[in-house]
mmCIF file of C-alpha atoms and ligand atoms in Angstrom:
data_model
loop_
_atom_site.group_PDB
_atom_site.id
_atom_site.type_symbol
_atom_site.label_atom_id
_atom_site.label_comp_id
_atom_site.label_asym_id
_atom_site.label_seq_id
_atom_site.Cartn_x
_atom_site.Cartn_y
_atom_site.Cartn_z
ATOM 1 C CA UNK A 1 -1.348 77.205 69.776
ATOM 2 C CA UNK A 2 0.313 75.885 72.673
ATOM 3 C CA UNK A 3 -1.188 77.544 75.971
ATOM 4 C CA UNK A 4 0.655 79.677 78.062
ATOM 5 C CA UNK A 5 2.105 78.731 81.878
ATOM 6 C CA UNK A 6 0.142 79.099 85.005
ATOM 7 C CA UNK A 7 1.339 79.945 88.483
ATOM 8 C CA UNK A 8 -0.458 77.665 90.993
ATOM 9 C CA UNK A 9 0.778 79.111 94.696
ATOM 10 C CA UNK A 10 -0.502 76.561 97.257
ATOM 11 C CA UNK A 11 -0.434 73.756 94.164
ATOM 12 C CA UNK A 12 0.294 70.899 96.116
ATOM 13 C CA UNK A 13 -2.863 71.064 98.440
ATOM 14 C CA UNK A 14 -6.074 70.126 98.080
ATOM 15 C CA UNK A 15 -8.234 72.361 95.712
ATOM 16 C CA UNK A 16 -4.848 73.245 94.316
ATOM 17 C CA UNK A 17 -3.610 70.000 93.229
ATOM 18 C CA UNK A 18 -7.056 68.757 91.563
ATOM 19 C CA UNK A 19 -6.853 72.261 89.759
ATOM 20 C CA UNK A 20 -3.226 71.568 88.586
ATOM 21 C CA UNK A 21 -4.414 68.124 86.981
ATOM 22 C CA UNK A 22 -7.411 70.162 85.166
ATOM 23 C CA UNK A 23 -5.297 72.875 83.882
ATOM 24 C CA UNK A 24 -2.880 70.071 82.649
ATOM 25 C CA UNK A 25 -5.713 68.068 81.217
ATOM 26 C CA UNK A 26 -6.411 71.302 79.143
ATOM 27 C CA UNK A 27 -3.247 71.901 77.678
ATOM 28 C CA UNK A 28 -1.788 74.165 80.037
ATOM 29 C CA UNK A 29 2.095 74.258 81.434
ATOM 30 C CA UNK A 30 1.643 74.868 85.269
ATOM 31 C CA UNK A 31 4.103 75.445 87.919
ATOM 32 C CA UNK A 32 3.529 75.299 91.091
ATOM 33 C CA UNK A 33 5.052 77.085 94.305
ATOM 34 C CA UNK A 34 4.175 75.794 98.000
ATOM 35 C CA UNK A 35 6.198 75.932 101.170
ATOM 36 C CA UNK A 36 4.812 72.259 102.061
ATOM 37 C CA UNK A 37 3.141 73.814 105.507
ATOM 38 C CA UNK A 38 -0.041 71.650 104.607
ATOM 39 C CA UNK A 39 0.911 69.836 102.052
ATOM 40 C CA UNK A 40 3.265 67.502 100.777
ATOM 41 C CA UNK A 41 5.213 66.246 97.581
ATOM 42 C CA UNK A 42 3.265 63.289 96.997
ATOM 43 C CA UNK A 43 0.643 65.306 95.367
ATOM 44 C CA UNK A 44 3.149 65.636 92.645
ATOM 45 C CA UNK A 45 3.330 61.622 92.445
ATOM 46 C CA UNK A 46 -0.274 61.724 91.692
ATOM 47 C CA UNK A 47 -0.529 64.560 89.514
ATOM 48 C CA UNK A 48 1.973 62.884 87.557
ATOM 49 C CA UNK A 49 0.388 59.727 87.357
ATOM 50 C CA UNK A 50 -3.221 61.172 86.542
ATOM 51 C CA UNK A 51 -1.808 63.701 83.503
ATOM 52 C CA UNK A 52 1.360 61.734 82.662
ATOM 53 C CA UNK A 53 3.241 65.092 83.305
ATOM 54 C CA UNK A 54 5.245 66.254 86.342
ATOM 55 C CA UNK A 55 4.187 69.798 87.048
ATOM 56 C CA UNK A 56 7.459 71.797 87.536
ATOM 57 C CA UNK A 57 7.614 72.720 91.583
ATOM 58 C CA UNK A 58 9.345 75.499 93.433
ATOM 59 C CA UNK A 59 9.627 74.674 97.378
ATOM 60 C CA UNK A 60 9.378 78.549 98.772
ATOM 61 C CA UNK A 61 6.896 80.722 100.618
ATOM 62 C CA UNK A 62 4.955 83.076 98.672
ATOM 63 C CA UNK A 63 5.276 85.757 101.580
ATOM 64 C CA UNK A 64 9.169 85.552 100.484
ATOM 65 C CA UNK A 65 9.299 88.621 97.569
ATOM 66 C CA UNK A 66 12.445 87.393 96.421
ATOM 67 C CA UNK A 67 11.826 83.894 95.838
ATOM 68 C CA UNK A 68 8.531 85.207 94.034
ATOM 69 C CA UNK A 69 10.923 87.072 92.211
ATOM 70 C CA UNK A 70 13.431 84.448 91.586
ATOM 71 C CA UNK A 71 10.749 82.244 89.906
ATOM 72 C CA UNK A 72 9.287 84.794 87.635
ATOM 73 C CA UNK A 73 12.547 85.381 86.474
ATOM 74 C CA UNK A 74 13.283 81.704 85.799
ATOM 75 C CA UNK A 75 9.497 80.993 84.415
ATOM 76 C CA UNK A 76 9.431 84.235 82.070
ATOM 77 C CA UNK A 77 6.240 82.539 80.177
ATOM 78 C CA UNK A 78 3.888 82.966 83.160
ATOM 79 C CA UNK A 79 0.552 84.563 82.000
ATOM 80 C CA UNK A 80 -1.642 83.801 84.879
ATOM 81 C CA UNK A 81 -1.852 82.899 88.464
ATOM 82 C CA UNK A 82 -4.249 80.765 90.765
ATOM 83 C CA UNK A 83 -3.566 81.856 94.146
ATOM 84 C CA UNK A 84 -4.662 78.942 96.616
ATOM 85 C CA UNK A 85 -1.510 79.544 98.983
ATOM 86 C CA UNK A 86 -3.258 80.220 102.167
ATOM 87 C CA UNK A 87 -4.161 79.367 105.873
ATOM 88 C CA UNK A 88 -7.324 78.160 106.165
ATOM 89 C CA UNK A 89 -8.733 76.692 109.416
ATOM 90 C CA UNK A 90 -10.773 79.062 111.442
ATOM 91 C CA UNK A 91 -10.189 77.712 114.732
ATOM 92 C CA UNK A 92 -6.587 78.447 114.270
ATOM 93 C CA UNK A 93 -7.107 81.611 112.897
ATOM 94 C CA UNK A 94 -8.538 82.950 116.043
ATOM 95 C CA UNK A 95 -5.607 81.877 118.061
ATOM 96 C CA UNK A 96 -2.846 82.897 115.775
ATOM 97 C CA UNK A 97 -4.302 86.072 114.197
ATOM 98 C CA UNK A 98 -0.932 87.373 112.993
ATOM 99 C CA UNK A 99 0.154 84.334 111.200
ATOM 100 C CA UNK A 100 -3.141 84.178 109.094
ATOM 101 C CA UNK A 101 -2.892 87.869 108.137
ATOM 102 C CA UNK A 102 0.761 87.648 107.515
ATOM 103 C CA UNK A 103 0.208 84.817 105.378
ATOM 104 C CA UNK A 104 -2.721 85.253 103.218
ATOM 105 C CA UNK A 105 -2.584 89.114 102.895
ATOM 106 C CA UNK A 106 1.488 89.167 102.464
ATOM 107 C CA UNK A 107 0.846 86.373 99.773
ATOM 108 C CA UNK A 108 -1.652 88.380 97.795
ATOM 109 C CA UNK A 109 0.155 91.598 97.892
ATOM 110 C CA UNK A 110 3.489 90.147 96.516
ATOM 111 C CA UNK A 111 1.616 88.751 93.815
ATOM 112 C CA UNK A 112 -0.278 91.699 92.858
ATOM 113 C CA UNK A 113 2.922 93.531 93.090
ATOM 114 C CA UNK A 114 4.938 91.383 90.805
ATOM 115 C CA UNK A 115 2.379 90.568 88.090
ATOM 116 C CA UNK A 116 2.831 94.148 85.980
ATOM 117 C CA UNK A 117 6.571 93.717 86.050
ATOM 118 C CA UNK A 118 6.391 90.329 84.712
ATOM 119 C CA UNK A 119 3.678 90.744 82.310
ATOM 120 C CA UNK A 120 1.193 88.540 84.126
ATOM 121 C CA UNK A 121 -2.471 89.146 82.668
ATOM 122 C CA UNK A 122 -4.783 87.658 85.333
ATOM 123 C CA UNK A 123 -5.407 86.178 88.958
ATOM 124 C CA UNK A 124 -7.562 83.761 90.282
ATOM 125 C CA UNK A 125 -8.480 84.298 93.820
ATOM 126 C CA UNK A 126 -9.752 81.386 96.054
ATOM 127 C CA UNK A 127 -12.819 83.066 98.345
ATOM 128 C CA UNK A 128 -15.279 81.659 100.251
ATOM 129 C CA UNK A 129 -18.969 81.756 100.880
ATOM 130 C CA UNK A 130 -17.527 82.805 104.432
ATOM 131 C CA UNK A 131 -17.437 86.406 103.320
ATOM 132 C CA UNK A 132 -21.779 86.246 103.208
ATOM 133 C CA UNK A 133 -21.320 85.381 107.222
ATOM 134 C CA UNK A 134 -25.235 84.137 107.872
ATOM 135 C CA UNK A 135 -26.934 85.261 104.576
ATOM 136 C CA UNK A 136 -30.123 86.898 105.539
ATOM 137 C CA UNK A 137 -31.794 84.407 102.474
ATOM 138 C CA UNK A 138 -30.781 81.212 100.707
ATOM 139 C CA UNK A 139 -29.693 80.283 98.200
ATOM 140 C CA UNK A 140 -27.271 83.298 98.281
ATOM 141 C CA UNK A 141 -26.218 85.505 95.136
ATOM 142 C CA UNK A 142 -23.199 87.240 94.551
ATOM 143 C CA UNK A 143 -24.948 90.691 95.473
ATOM 144 C CA UNK A 144 -25.819 89.387 98.738
ATOM 145 C CA UNK A 145 -24.236 91.671 101.670
ATOM 146 C CA UNK A 146 -20.798 90.700 102.820
ATOM 147 C CA UNK A 147 -21.195 90.603 106.931
ATOM 148 C CA UNK A 148 -18.439 91.170 109.331
ATOM 149 C CA UNK A 149 -15.827 88.370 109.542
ATOM 150 C CA UNK A 150 -16.253 86.420 112.463
ATOM 151 C CA UNK A 151 -12.916 85.173 112.409
ATOM 152 C CA UNK A 152 -9.020 86.257 110.979
ATOM 153 C CA UNK A 153 -9.355 83.487 108.012
ATOM 154 C CA UNK A 154 -12.617 85.121 107.381
ATOM 155 C CA UNK A 155 -11.386 88.518 107.341
ATOM 156 C CA UNK A 156 -8.242 87.574 105.466
ATOM 157 C CA UNK A 157 -10.935 86.669 102.609
ATOM 158 C CA UNK A 158 -12.685 89.872 102.730
ATOM 159 C CA UNK A 159 -9.804 92.200 102.616
ATOM 160 C CA UNK A 160 -8.081 90.144 100.118
ATOM 161 C CA UNK A 161 -11.151 90.744 97.716
ATOM 162 C CA UNK A 162 -10.852 94.411 98.841
ATOM 163 C CA UNK A 163 -7.249 94.556 98.169
ATOM 164 C CA UNK A 164 -7.547 93.034 94.654
ATOM 165 C CA UNK A 165 -10.513 95.662 94.209
ATOM 166 C CA UNK A 166 -8.386 98.771 94.862
ATOM 167 C CA UNK A 167 -5.234 97.464 92.945
ATOM 168 C CA UNK A 168 -7.403 96.889 89.936
ATOM 169 C CA UNK A 169 -9.377 100.195 90.313
ATOM 170 C CA UNK A 170 -5.937 101.976 90.616
ATOM 171 C CA UNK A 171 -5.109 100.918 86.795
ATOM 172 C CA UNK A 172 -3.157 97.704 87.396
ATOM 173 C CA UNK A 173 -2.956 96.124 83.937
ATOM 174 C CA UNK A 174 -4.554 92.770 84.734
ATOM 175 C CA UNK A 175 -7.584 90.923 85.690
ATOM 176 C CA UNK A 176 -9.024 88.927 88.412
ATOM 177 C CA UNK A 177 -11.373 86.414 89.138
ATOM 178 C CA UNK A 178 -12.728 86.106 92.529
ATOM 179 C CA UNK A 179 -14.468 82.699 93.315
ATOM 180 C CA UNK A 180 -16.213 81.980 96.298
ATOM 181 C CA UNK A 181 -15.990 78.270 97.054
ATOM 182 C CA UNK A 182 -18.992 76.902 99.308
ATOM 183 C CA UNK A 183 -17.668 73.672 101.028
ATOM 184 C CA UNK A 184 -15.142 71.776 98.887
ATOM 185 C CA UNK A 185 -15.580 67.856 99.470
ATOM 186 C CA UNK A 186 -14.536 64.628 97.968
ATOM 187 C CA UNK A 187 -11.438 63.751 96.058
ATOM 188 C CA UNK A 188 -9.875 63.108 92.458
ATOM 189 C CA UNK A 189 -11.913 59.476 91.401
ATOM 190 C CA UNK A 190 -8.684 57.883 90.644
ATOM 191 C CA UNK A 191 -7.704 58.241 94.302
ATOM 192 C CA UNK A 192 -4.106 59.378 93.837
ATOM 193 C CA UNK A 193 -4.984 62.862 95.172
ATOM 194 C CA UNK A 194 -7.237 64.227 98.110
ATOM 195 C CA UNK A 195 -7.415 66.243 101.111
ATOM 196 C CA UNK A 196 -4.908 65.342 103.561
ATOM 197 C CA UNK A 197 -5.596 67.373 106.830
ATOM 198 C CA UNK A 198 -2.566 67.685 109.282
ATOM 199 C CA UNK A 199 -3.635 65.846 112.823
ATOM 200 C CA UNK A 200 -7.073 65.979 113.696
ATOM 201 C CA UNK A 201 -9.231 66.996 111.297
ATOM 202 C CA UNK A 202 -11.420 70.246 112.039
ATOM 203 C CA UNK A 203 -13.760 69.670 108.770
ATOM 204 C CA UNK A 204 -16.784 67.530 108.539
ATOM 205 C CA UNK A 205 -15.663 65.300 105.788
ATOM 206 C CA UNK A 206 -12.281 64.172 106.524
ATOM 207 C CA UNK A 207 -13.517 63.584 110.250
ATOM 208 C CA UNK A 208 -16.430 61.514 108.755
ATOM 209 C CA UNK A 209 -14.072 59.305 106.589
ATOM 210 C CA UNK A 210 -11.562 59.069 109.401
ATOM 211 C CA UNK A 211 -14.525 57.829 111.580
ATOM 212 C CA UNK A 212 -15.839 55.482 109.155
ATOM 213 C CA UNK A 213 -12.007 53.696 108.856
ATOM 214 C CA UNK A 214 -12.315 53.884 112.811
ATOM 215 C CA UNK A 215 -9.204 55.844 112.953
ATOM 216 C CA UNK A 216 -11.648 58.149 115.372
ATOM 217 C CA UNK A 217 -14.177 56.596 117.427
ATOM 218 C CA UNK A 218 -17.214 58.651 116.835
ATOM 219 C CA UNK A 219 -18.382 61.778 114.472
ATOM 220 C CA UNK A 220 -19.565 64.598 116.788
ATOM 221 C CA UNK A 221 -22.433 66.402 114.790
ATOM 222 C CA UNK A 222 -22.272 69.927 116.265
ATOM 223 C CA UNK A 223 -26.112 70.671 117.005
ATOM 224 C CA UNK A 224 -29.639 69.525 115.959
ATOM 225 C CA UNK A 225 -31.298 72.593 117.350
ATOM 226 C CA UNK A 226 -30.834 74.869 114.450
ATOM 227 C CA UNK A 227 -33.636 76.563 112.628
ATOM 228 C CA UNK A 228 -33.411 73.662 109.700
ATOM 229 C CA UNK A 229 -35.734 70.820 108.654
ATOM 230 C CA UNK A 230 -33.820 68.245 110.896
ATOM 231 C CA UNK A 231 -32.239 70.629 113.246
ATOM 232 C CA UNK A 232 -28.693 70.232 111.801
ATOM 233 C CA UNK A 233 -26.773 73.043 109.763
ATOM 234 C CA UNK A 234 -26.940 73.119 106.043
ATOM 235 C CA UNK A 235 -24.190 73.622 103.399
ATOM 236 C CA UNK A 236 -23.785 73.580 100.058
ATOM 237 C CA UNK A 237 -21.347 70.386 99.385
ATOM 238 C CA UNK A 238 -19.491 71.293 96.057
ATOM 239 C CA UNK A 239 -17.045 68.202 94.543
ATOM 240 C CA UNK A 240 -13.462 69.320 94.443
ATOM 241 C CA UNK A 241 -13.047 68.426 90.846
ATOM 242 C CA UNK A 242 -16.097 69.998 89.519
ATOM 243 C CA UNK A 243 -14.464 73.054 91.797
ATOM 244 C CA UNK A 244 -10.971 72.560 90.260
ATOM 245 C CA UNK A 245 -12.508 72.845 86.647
ATOM 246 C CA UNK A 246 -13.949 76.105 87.179
ATOM 247 C CA UNK A 247 -10.678 77.769 87.933
ATOM 248 C CA UNK A 248 -9.630 76.281 84.317
ATOM 249 C CA UNK A 249 -12.459 78.292 82.578
ATOM 250 C CA UNK A 250 -11.767 81.354 84.970
ATOM 251 C CA UNK A 251 -8.049 81.185 83.569
ATOM 252 C CA UNK A 252 -9.409 80.995 79.941
ATOM 253 C CA UNK A 253 -11.468 83.947 80.509
ATOM 254 C CA UNK A 254 -9.096 86.065 81.983
ATOM 255 C CA UNK A 255 -6.459 85.214 79.097
ATOM 256 C CA UNK A 256 -8.605 85.487 76.000
ATOM 257 C CA UNK A 257 -9.568 89.140 77.555
ATOM 258 C CA UNK A 258 -12.738 89.474 75.660
ATOM 259 C CA UNK A 259 -13.712 92.947 76.962
ATOM 260 C CA UNK A 260 -15.497 91.681 80.402
ATOM 261 C CA UNK A 261 -15.076 93.553 83.624
ATOM 262 C CA UNK A 262 -11.477 93.756 85.035
ATOM 263 C CA UNK A 263 -12.802 91.770 88.343
ATOM 264 C CA UNK A 264 -15.731 89.403 88.197
ATOM 265 C CA UNK A 265 -16.577 86.995 91.299
ATOM 266 C CA UNK A 266 -18.561 83.842 91.057
ATOM 267 C CA UNK A 267 -20.152 81.706 93.589
ATOM 268 C CA UNK A 268 -19.178 78.197 93.252
ATOM 269 C CA UNK A 269 -21.574 75.689 94.942
ATOM 270 C CA UNK A 270 -23.970 72.810 93.583
ATOM 271 C CA UNK A 271 -27.071 75.551 94.502
ATOM 272 C CA UNK A 272 -28.675 72.652 96.943
ATOM 273 C CA UNK A 273 -28.202 72.582 100.472
ATOM 274 C CA UNK A 274 -27.690 69.417 102.333
ATOM 275 C CA UNK A 275 -27.702 69.233 106.149
ATOM 276 C CA UNK A 276 -24.867 67.860 108.310
ATOM 277 C CA UNK A 277 -27.489 64.467 109.098
ATOM 278 C CA UNK A 278 -28.615 64.321 105.158
ATOM 279 C CA UNK A 279 -24.794 63.923 104.001
ATOM 280 C CA UNK A 280 -23.810 61.378 106.943
ATOM 281 C CA UNK A 281 -26.849 59.426 105.353
ATOM 282 C CA UNK A 282 -25.703 59.911 101.666
ATOM 283 C CA UNK A 283 -22.186 58.563 102.485
ATOM 284 C CA UNK A 284 -23.698 55.573 104.397
ATOM 285 C CA UNK A 285 -25.878 55.293 101.394
ATOM 286 C CA UNK A 286 -23.165 55.524 98.998
ATOM 287 C CA UNK A 287 -20.476 53.416 100.388
ATOM 288 C CA UNK A 288 -22.547 51.062 102.594
ATOM 289 C CA UNK A 289 -20.429 51.939 105.516
ATOM 290 C CA UNK A 290 -22.050 53.140 108.687
ATOM 291 C CA UNK A 291 -20.312 56.429 110.591
ATOM 292 C CA UNK A 292 -20.664 56.220 114.106
ATOM 293 C CA UNK A 293 -22.028 59.469 115.226
ATOM 294 C CA UNK A 294 -23.608 61.551 118.022
ATOM 295 C CA UNK A 295 -25.075 65.085 118.511
ATOM 296 C CA UNK A 296 -23.306 67.388 120.674
ATOM 297 C CA UNK A 297 -23.782 71.082 121.245
ATOM 298 C CA UNK A 298 -23.228 73.612 118.851
ATOM 299 C CA UNK A 299 -19.665 74.355 117.239
ATOM 300 C CA UNK A 300 -19.146 78.116 118.445
ATOM 301 C CA UNK A 301 -18.817 80.421 115.597
ATOM 302 C CA UNK A 302 -20.746 78.116 112.887
ATOM 303 C CA UNK A 303 -23.389 79.357 110.447
ATOM 304 C CA UNK A 304 -26.762 77.886 110.545
ATOM 305 C CA UNK A 305 -27.434 77.167 106.882
ATOM 306 C CA UNK A 306 -25.520 78.695 103.291
ATOM 307 C CA UNK A 307 -26.052 77.524 100.061
ATOM 308 C CA UNK A 308 -25.380 78.950 96.761
ATOM 309 C CA UNK A 309 -27.313 80.410 93.723
ATOM 310 C CA UNK A 310 -24.889 79.354 91.264
ATOM 311 C CA UNK A 311 -26.612 80.934 88.087
ATOM 312 C CA UNK A 312 -23.839 83.647 87.701
ATOM 313 C CA UNK A 313 -21.334 80.917 87.010
ATOM 314 C CA UNK A 314 -23.673 78.633 85.088
ATOM 315 C CA UNK A 315 -24.531 81.449 82.263
ATOM 316 C CA UNK A 316 -21.474 83.499 82.350
ATOM 317 C CA UNK A 317 -19.128 80.412 82.944
ATOM 318 C CA UNK A 318 -21.097 77.881 81.361
ATOM 319 C CA UNK A 319 -19.699 75.718 84.436
ATOM 320 C CA UNK A 320 -22.135 73.651 86.291
ATOM 321 C CA UNK A 321 -21.355 71.230 89.501
ATOM 322 C CA UNK A 322 -22.297 67.801 87.882
ATOM 323 C CA UNK A 323 -20.974 65.302 90.217
ATOM 324 C CA UNK A 324 -23.625 63.581 92.312
ATOM 325 C CA UNK A 325 -23.501 63.581 96.473
ATOM 326 C CA UNK A 326 -23.235 60.086 95.738
ATOM 327 C CA UNK A 327 -20.146 60.095 93.692
ATOM 328 C CA UNK A 328 -18.532 62.604 95.474
ATOM 329 C CA UNK A 329 -19.174 60.464 98.653
ATOM 330 C CA UNK A 330 -17.606 57.512 97.278
ATOM 331 C CA UNK A 331 -14.581 59.223 96.109
ATOM 332 C CA UNK A 332 -13.951 60.621 99.275
ATOM 333 C CA UNK A 333 -14.108 57.230 100.695
ATOM 334 C CA UNK A 334 -11.809 55.515 98.097
ATOM 335 C CA UNK A 335 -8.995 58.516 99.063
ATOM 336 C CA UNK A 336 -9.655 57.522 102.976
ATOM 337 C CA UNK A 337 -8.942 53.651 101.575
ATOM 338 C CA UNK A 338 -5.969 54.898 99.329
ATOM 339 C CA UNK A 339 -3.988 56.450 102.514
ATOM 340 C CA UNK A 340 -4.583 53.315 104.470
ATOM 341 C CA UNK A 341 -3.432 51.191 101.792
ATOM 342 C CA UNK A 342 -0.212 53.327 101.467
ATOM 343 C CA UNK A 343 0.417 53.390 105.228
ATOM 344 C CA UNK A 344 0.053 57.280 105.430
ATOM 345 C CA UNK A 345 -3.056 57.162 107.664
HETATM 346 C C1 UD1 B 1 -15.308 76.559 107.350
HETATM 347 C C2 UD1 B 1 -15.425 77.798 106.766
HETATM 348 C C3 UD1 B 1 -15.143 77.814 105.222
HETATM 349 C C4 UD1 B 1 -13.917 77.461 104.891
HETATM 350 C C5 UD1 B 1 -14.131 75.726 105.348
HETATM 351 C C6 UD1 B 1 -12.775 75.122 105.017
HETATM 352 C C7 UD1 B 1 -16.638 79.706 107.983
HETATM 353 C C8 UD1 B 1 -18.184 80.027 108.374
HETATM 354 N N1 UD1 B 1 -16.556 78.642 107.387
HETATM 355 O O1 UD1 B 1 -16.700 75.960 106.661
HETATM 356 O O2 UD1 B 1 -15.118 79.491 104.663
HETATM 357 O O3 UD1 B 1 -13.938 77.226 103.424
HETATM 358 O O4 UD1 B 1 -14.349 75.669 107.054
HETATM 359 O O5 UD1 B 1 -11.915 75.431 106.250
HETATM 360 O O6 UD1 B 1 -15.336 80.312 108.325
HETATM 361 N N2 UD1 B 1 -19.237 69.455 111.346
HETATM 362 C C9 UD1 B 1 -19.669 68.448 112.677
HETATM 363 N N3 UD1 B 1 -18.652 68.029 113.135
HETATM 364 C C10 UD1 B 1 -17.438 67.833 112.690
HETATM 365 C C11 UD1 B 1 -16.924 69.160 111.665
HETATM 366 C C12 UD1 B 1 -18.210 69.704 111.791
HETATM 367 O O7 UD1 B 1 -20.785 68.439 112.890
HETATM 368 O O8 UD1 B 1 -16.915 67.404 113.316
HETATM 369 C C13 UD1 B 1 -20.153 70.344 111.014
HETATM 370 C C14 UD1 B 1 -19.923 71.759 111.272
HETATM 371 O O9 UD1 B 1 -20.976 72.176 112.522
HETATM 372 C C15 UD1 B 1 -20.801 72.675 109.908
HETATM 373 C C16 UD1 B 1 -20.754 71.274 108.861
HETATM 374 O O10 UD1 B 1 -20.125 70.365 109.290
HETATM 375 O O11 UD1 B 1 -22.011 72.664 110.007
HETATM 376 C C17 UD1 B 1 -19.381 71.675 107.939
HETATM 377 O O12 UD1 B 1 -18.145 71.938 108.826
HETATM 378 P P1 UD1 B 1 -16.889 72.429 108.287
HETATM 379 O O13 UD1 B 1 -16.278 71.230 107.040
HETATM 380 O O14 UD1 B 1 -15.739 72.462 108.969
HETATM 381 O O15 UD1 B 1 -16.940 73.672 107.092
HETATM 382 P P2 UD1 B 1 -17.479 75.112 107.412
HETATM 383 O O16 UD1 B 1 -17.545 75.485 108.936
HETATM 384 O O17 UD1 B 1 -18.789 74.927 106.854
#
């Protein structure tokens, strides 16, 4: 039986584009809506080269309910949504809180509002380990307490989870799977899609690969005086293709509707914590390329250490991160080389 159509908001972005590839590979039809505020249409070419199919694309802003309504009217076979469309820079969110609350929350509310009218059965929501703040213990399970958010970005994730819960508790006729990502890194092994940050990267891996390429002089390691074995922060770096595959499983589960709870929450991580210095070493080992780096002071607002207990996703979704950190680092490097070869960066 032909699989239904899935609406992927933010589908030309980093995690969105990788997920569209996996959806198409699994036989779903996809339609992307994206305002291209932090991505570009090249991702559509990449998806087409990888899968042989070009997903339908609507350039519009999900905060505009009229555009969204028109999209649902045109594509009346949409049965599920994966909502990636959101602003995601922690620092920028502190400077521009209204932009973050408006963008991230209005997008979600518009989608939830329109779902019943258009018979959409479920929504997968991109959340983050940021909801756990500095966890009391690692690895973190889904039952760990939600800590007060330290940025408007983090707060939009917490509020979004609450909005979904309230809407479904009110009897809305659809389901939701909330996925809390740890630190997504790497790129598709083809290097045809990947992460393309605007301007100077704020996140570790794009800064690292740009430094390895000579675009940046030196990577600053923010702090070596944390209470960790080597003093640098610890994160759970999850391969973006592994992450994308979890979305397909989540969609399948929602649409099959075998009596699961209407809201389910899953951590998506490897279960292994790696320090910033260990990650740099893994990159150098995997690629043979040195990354000039220096230790500088701590970055305000950073969490000391956080890594996932992914057993709930392992057991219930049958999903597991399988890509080694070395392969992930090689994929990130190959993507950076692709950007150089194609003159993008
Ligand atoms: C943050 C958010 C997370 C969000 C992610 C992607 C929080 C607590 N975390 O993750 O929710 O999904 O961004 O937008 O809100 N580092 C350096 N040098 C650099 C850059 C980073 O040493 O140039 C270090 C950081 O101090 C940190 C680690 O690398 O320890 C990872 O940083 P980053 O990639 O920015 O992600 P997070 O801050 O963990």
